[in-house]
Amino acid sequence: MNKIKLMSHLVAGYPTDQLALEAARALIRGGADILEIQLPFSDPSADGQAIQTACTEVLSRHYRTQDGLDFIEQIHSEFPKIPIYIMSYGSLIYTPGVAAFCKKAASVGVKGMIIPDLPFDFDEGLTEACKANDMINIPVAAPSMSSERLHKLSHAGFPYIYAALRTGITGSDTKIDAGTLDFLKKVSEGGSKVYGGFGISNGEQAKALASSVESIVAGSVFVRIISENHNDPKKLATAVEAKARELTGF
């Protein structure tokens, strides 16, 4: 079986920068192709309980956006060939100015932005700011979109689109069925490559998705593993790597 491409999600600084770095290393050893690093946010509307709890815990340490960017820079310096995408929310990048934020993100090695609450056609200049800094904006498609809007997004010329495989928040189990695959086909019909995620936690789901996406996306499953093993760094790294290998077949 061919290796399945994996974009793996981490919350910057969770539970500590050092343990998050160990988790990143374990993910890459396990075959992760892309790291999606979330900058902690106080009201993460698209995230389930595991990621919300992680964000709250990190922010309780007075963790700043700059701390998250420093964390990303450390990973990039160690793994310069692994693409890193920032995942966060609109107000966090809008407050300092979208152009200024993108310039700073690019300077620490970020290659793309996933900002789910900025609509693809009203993105406060995010797409252009990404282009100006040799990054990509990766808009989010959801099954709740109207057919007309989904068609507009899929034909808007984005290199990549993140397809949320169901409505609601991350973390709950997702069933991959004919409806899921039909949705992915519509997302990709304009030529964009598709990242598919939301509730992906096991190898069976990964195999069911693999032929329909550029890369599967898994997040909450890793955040839960990190949470469950935060008192034992060696066990944490082993468990994260094992789950990544299960998902990628690596």
C-alpha positions as CSV (number, residue, x, y, z in Angstrom):
1,M,0.0,0.0,0.0
2,N,1.2,3.5,-0.8
3,K,1.9,5.9,2.0
4,I,-1.1,8.1,2.8
5,K,-0.3,11.8,3.0
6,L,-1.0,13.4,6.3
7,M,-1.4,16.9,7.5
8,S,-1.2,16.8,11.3
9,H,-2.6,19.4,13.6
10,L,-0.8,20.7,16.8
11,V,-1.7,23.5,19.2
12,A,1.4,25.7,19.6
13,G,2.7,25.5,23.2
14,Y,0.5,22.6,24.3
15,P,1.1,21.4,26.9
16,T,4.5,23.1,26.8
17,D,6.7,24.3,24.0
18,Q,9.1,21.5,24.6
19,L,6.5,18.7,24.7
20,A,4.8,20.2,21.6
21,L,8.2,20.1,19.9
22,E,8.6,16.5,20.9
23,A,5.2,15.8,19.5
24,A,6.1,17.5,16.2
25,R,9.2,15.4,15.9
26,A,7.2,12.3,16.6
27,L,4.6,13.2,13.9
28,I,7.3,13.7,11.3
29,R,9.0,10.4,12.3
30,G,5.6,8.8,11.8
31,G,5.2,10.1,8.3
32,A,3.4,13.5,8.6
33,D,4.0,15.5,5.4
34,I,2.6,18.8,6.6
35,L,2.3,20.4,10.1
36,E,-0.8,22.5,10.7
37,I,0.0,24.5,13.8
38,Q,-2.8,26.3,15.6
39,L,-2.1,29.6,17.3
40,P,-4.1,29.4,20.6
41,F,-7.3,31.4,20.5
42,S,-9.8,32.2,23.2
43,D,-12.9,31.3,21.3
44,P,-12.1,28.7,18.7
45,S,-15.5,28.3,17.1
46,A,-14.6,25.4,14.7
47,D,-12.8,23.3,17.3
48,G,-14.1,20.5,19.6
49,Q,-13.5,20.0,23.2
50,A,-9.9,18.6,23.0
51,I,-8.6,21.5,21.1
52,Q,-10.6,24.1,23.0
53,T,-9.2,22.8,26.3
54,A,-5.7,22.8,24.9
55,C,-6.0,26.4,23.7
56,T,-7.4,27.5,27.1
57,E,-4.5,25.8,29.0
58,V,-1.9,27.4,26.8
59,L,-3.5,30.9,27.0
60,S,-3.6,30.6,30.8
61,R,0.2,30.8,30.7
62,H,-0.2,34.3,29.0
63,Y,1.0,32.7,25.7
64,R,1.2,35.3,23.0
65,T,1.0,35.1,19.2
66,Q,4.7,35.9,19.1
67,D,5.4,32.8,21.3
68,G,3.5,30.7,18.8
69,L,5.5,32.2,15.9
70,D,8.8,31.5,17.8
71,F,7.7,27.9,18.3
72,I,7.0,27.6,14.6
73,E,10.4,29.1,13.8
74,Q,12.1,26.5,16.0
75,I,10.3,23.6,14.1
76,H,11.1,25.1,10.7
77,S,14.8,25.5,11.6
78,E,14.9,21.8,12.5
79,F,12.7,20.5,9.6
80,P,13.1,23.1,6.8
81,K,11.6,20.8,4.2
82,I,8.3,20.1,6.1
83,P,5.6,22.7,5.1
84,I,4.0,24.5,8.0
85,Y,0.6,26.0,7.8
86,I,-0.8,28.3,10.5
87,M,-4.4,27.6,11.6
88,S,-6.1,30.3,13.6
89,Y,-9.0,32.8,13.5
90,G,-9.6,36.1,11.8
91,S,-9.4,38.5,14.7
92,L,-6.0,37.3,15.6
93,I,-4.5,38.1,12.2
94,Y,-6.7,41.1,11.6
95,T,-5.7,43.0,14.8
96,P,-2.1,43.5,13.9
97,G,-3.0,43.9,10.2
98,V,-3.3,41.1,7.7
99,A,-0.4,42.2,5.6
100,A,1.9,42.7,8.6
101,F,0.9,39.3,10.1
102,C,1.5,37.4,6.9
103,K,4.9,39.1,6.4
104,K,5.9,38.0,10.0
105,A,4.5,34.5,9.5
106,A,6.4,34.0,6.3
107,S,9.6,35.2,8.0
108,V,9.5,32.2,10.4
109,G,8.9,29.6,7.7
110,V,5.1,29.5,7.3
111,K,3.9,28.3,3.9
112,G,0.1,28.6,4.2
113,M,-2.8,30.0,6.2
114,I,-6.0,28.3,7.2
115,I,-8.4,30.8,8.8
116,P,-11.8,29.1,8.8
117,D,-13.9,32.2,9.8
118,L,-12.7,34.4,6.9
119,P,-14.9,33.6,3.9
120,F,-12.9,33.0,0.7
121,D,-14.5,35.9,-1.1
122,F,-14.4,38.4,1.9
123,D,-11.0,37.5,3.4
124,E,-9.8,41.0,4.5
125,G,-7.0,40.8,1.9
126,L,-5.6,37.5,3.2
127,T,-5.2,35.8,-0.2
128,E,-3.3,38.7,-1.6
129,A,-1.1,39.1,1.5
130,C,-0.3,35.4,1.3
131,K,0.7,35.7,-2.4
132,A,2.9,38.8,-1.6
133,N,4.8,36.7,0.9
134,D,5.1,33.4,-1.1
135,M,2.4,31.7,1.0
136,I,-1.0,30.2,0.1
137,N,-4.4,30.9,1.6
138,I,-6.3,27.7,2.1
139,P,-10.0,28.4,2.4
140,V,-12.4,26.0,4.1
141,A,-15.3,24.3,2.3
142,A,-18.1,22.8,4.4
143,P,-21.0,20.5,3.5
144,S,-23.4,23.1,4.8
145,M,-22.5,25.4,1.9
146,S,-25.1,25.9,-0.8
147,S,-24.4,24.3,-4.2
148,E,-23.9,27.7,-5.7
149,R,-21.4,28.8,-3.2
150,L,-19.5,25.6,-3.2
151,H,-19.3,25.8,-7.0
152,K,-18.0,29.4,-6.7
153,L,-15.3,28.4,-4.2
154,S,-14.2,25.3,-6.2
155,H,-13.7,27.4,-9.3
156,A,-12.1,30.4,-7.6
157,G,-8.5,29.3,-8.5
158,F,-7.2,28.4,-5.0
159,P,-4.3,25.8,-5.2
160,Y,-5.7,24.0,-2.2
161,I,-9.0,23.9,-0.3
162,Y,-9.5,22.4,3.1
163,A,-12.7,20.3,3.1
164,A,-14.4,20.0,6.4
165,L,-15.9,16.5,6.1
166,R,-19.0,17.3,8.1
167,T,-20.7,20.3,9.8
168,G,-20.2,21.2,13.4
169,I,-16.9,21.1,15.3
170,T,-13.8,19.0,15.1
171,G,-13.1,16.0,17.3
172,S,-16.2,13.8,16.9
173,D,-16.0,10.7,14.8
174,T,-16.7,11.1,11.1
175,K,-18.2,8.4,8.9
176,I,-16.8,8.3,5.4
177,D,-19.6,7.4,3.1
178,A,-20.8,8.1,-0.5
179,G,-22.1,11.5,0.5
180,T,-18.6,12.4,1.9
181,L,-16.9,11.3,-1.4
182,D,-19.4,13.2,-3.5
183,F,-18.8,16.4,-1.5
184,L,-15.0,16.0,-2.0
185,K,-15.6,15.5,-5.7
186,K,-17.5,18.8,-5.8
187,V,-14.8,20.6,-3.9
188,S,-12.1,19.5,-6.3
189,E,-14.1,19.9,-9.6
190,G,-12.4,23.3,-10.4
191,G,-8.9,21.8,-10.1
192,S,-8.0,22.7,-6.5
193,K,-6.2,20.0,-4.5
194,V,-8.1,19.1,-1.4
195,Y,-7.2,18.5,2.2
196,G,-9.8,16.5,4.0
197,G,-10.3,16.5,7.7
198,F,-12.7,16.8,10.7
199,G,-13.0,13.7,12.9
200,I,-10.3,11.6,11.3
201,S,-8.8,9.3,13.9
202,N,-8.0,5.9,12.5
203,G,-6.4,4.0,9.6
204,E,-9.7,2.8,8.3
205,Q,-11.0,6.3,7.8
206,A,-7.6,7.4,6.3
207,K,-7.7,4.6,3.7
208,A,-11.3,5.4,2.8
209,L,-10.3,9.0,2.1
210,A,-6.9,8.6,0.6
211,S,-7.8,8.4,-3.1
212,S,-10.1,11.4,-2.9
213,V,-7.8,14.0,-1.3
214,E,-4.3,15.4,-1.6
215,S,-3.8,14.7,2.1
216,I,-5.9,13.6,5.0
217,V,-6.0,16.0,8.0
218,A,-6.0,14.8,11.7
219,G,-5.9,17.0,14.7
220,S,-8.0,16.2,17.8
221,V,-6.8,12.6,17.9
222,F,-3.2,13.9,18.4
223,V,-4.2,16.5,20.9
224,R,-6.0,13.9,22.9
225,I,-2.9,11.6,22.8
226,I,-0.7,14.5,24.0
227,S,-3.2,15.3,26.8
228,E,-3.3,11.7,28.0
229,N,0.5,11.4,28.1
230,H,1.7,14.8,29.0
231,N,3.3,13.5,32.2
232,D,5.5,11.0,30.3
233,P,7.3,12.6,27.4
234,K,8.7,9.3,26.1
235,K,5.3,7.6,26.1
236,L,3.8,10.8,24.5
237,A,6.3,10.6,21.6
238,T,5.8,6.9,21.1
239,A,2.0,7.1,21.1
240,V,2.0,10.1,18.7
241,E,4.4,8.4,16.3
242,A,2.4,5.2,16.4
243,K,-0.9,7.0,15.6
244,A,0.8,8.9,12.7
245,R,2.1,5.6,11.3
246,E,-1.4,4.1,11.6
247,L,-2.9,6.9,9.6
248,T,-0.2,7.1,6.9
249,G,0.7,3.4,6.6
250,F,4.3,4.6,6.9
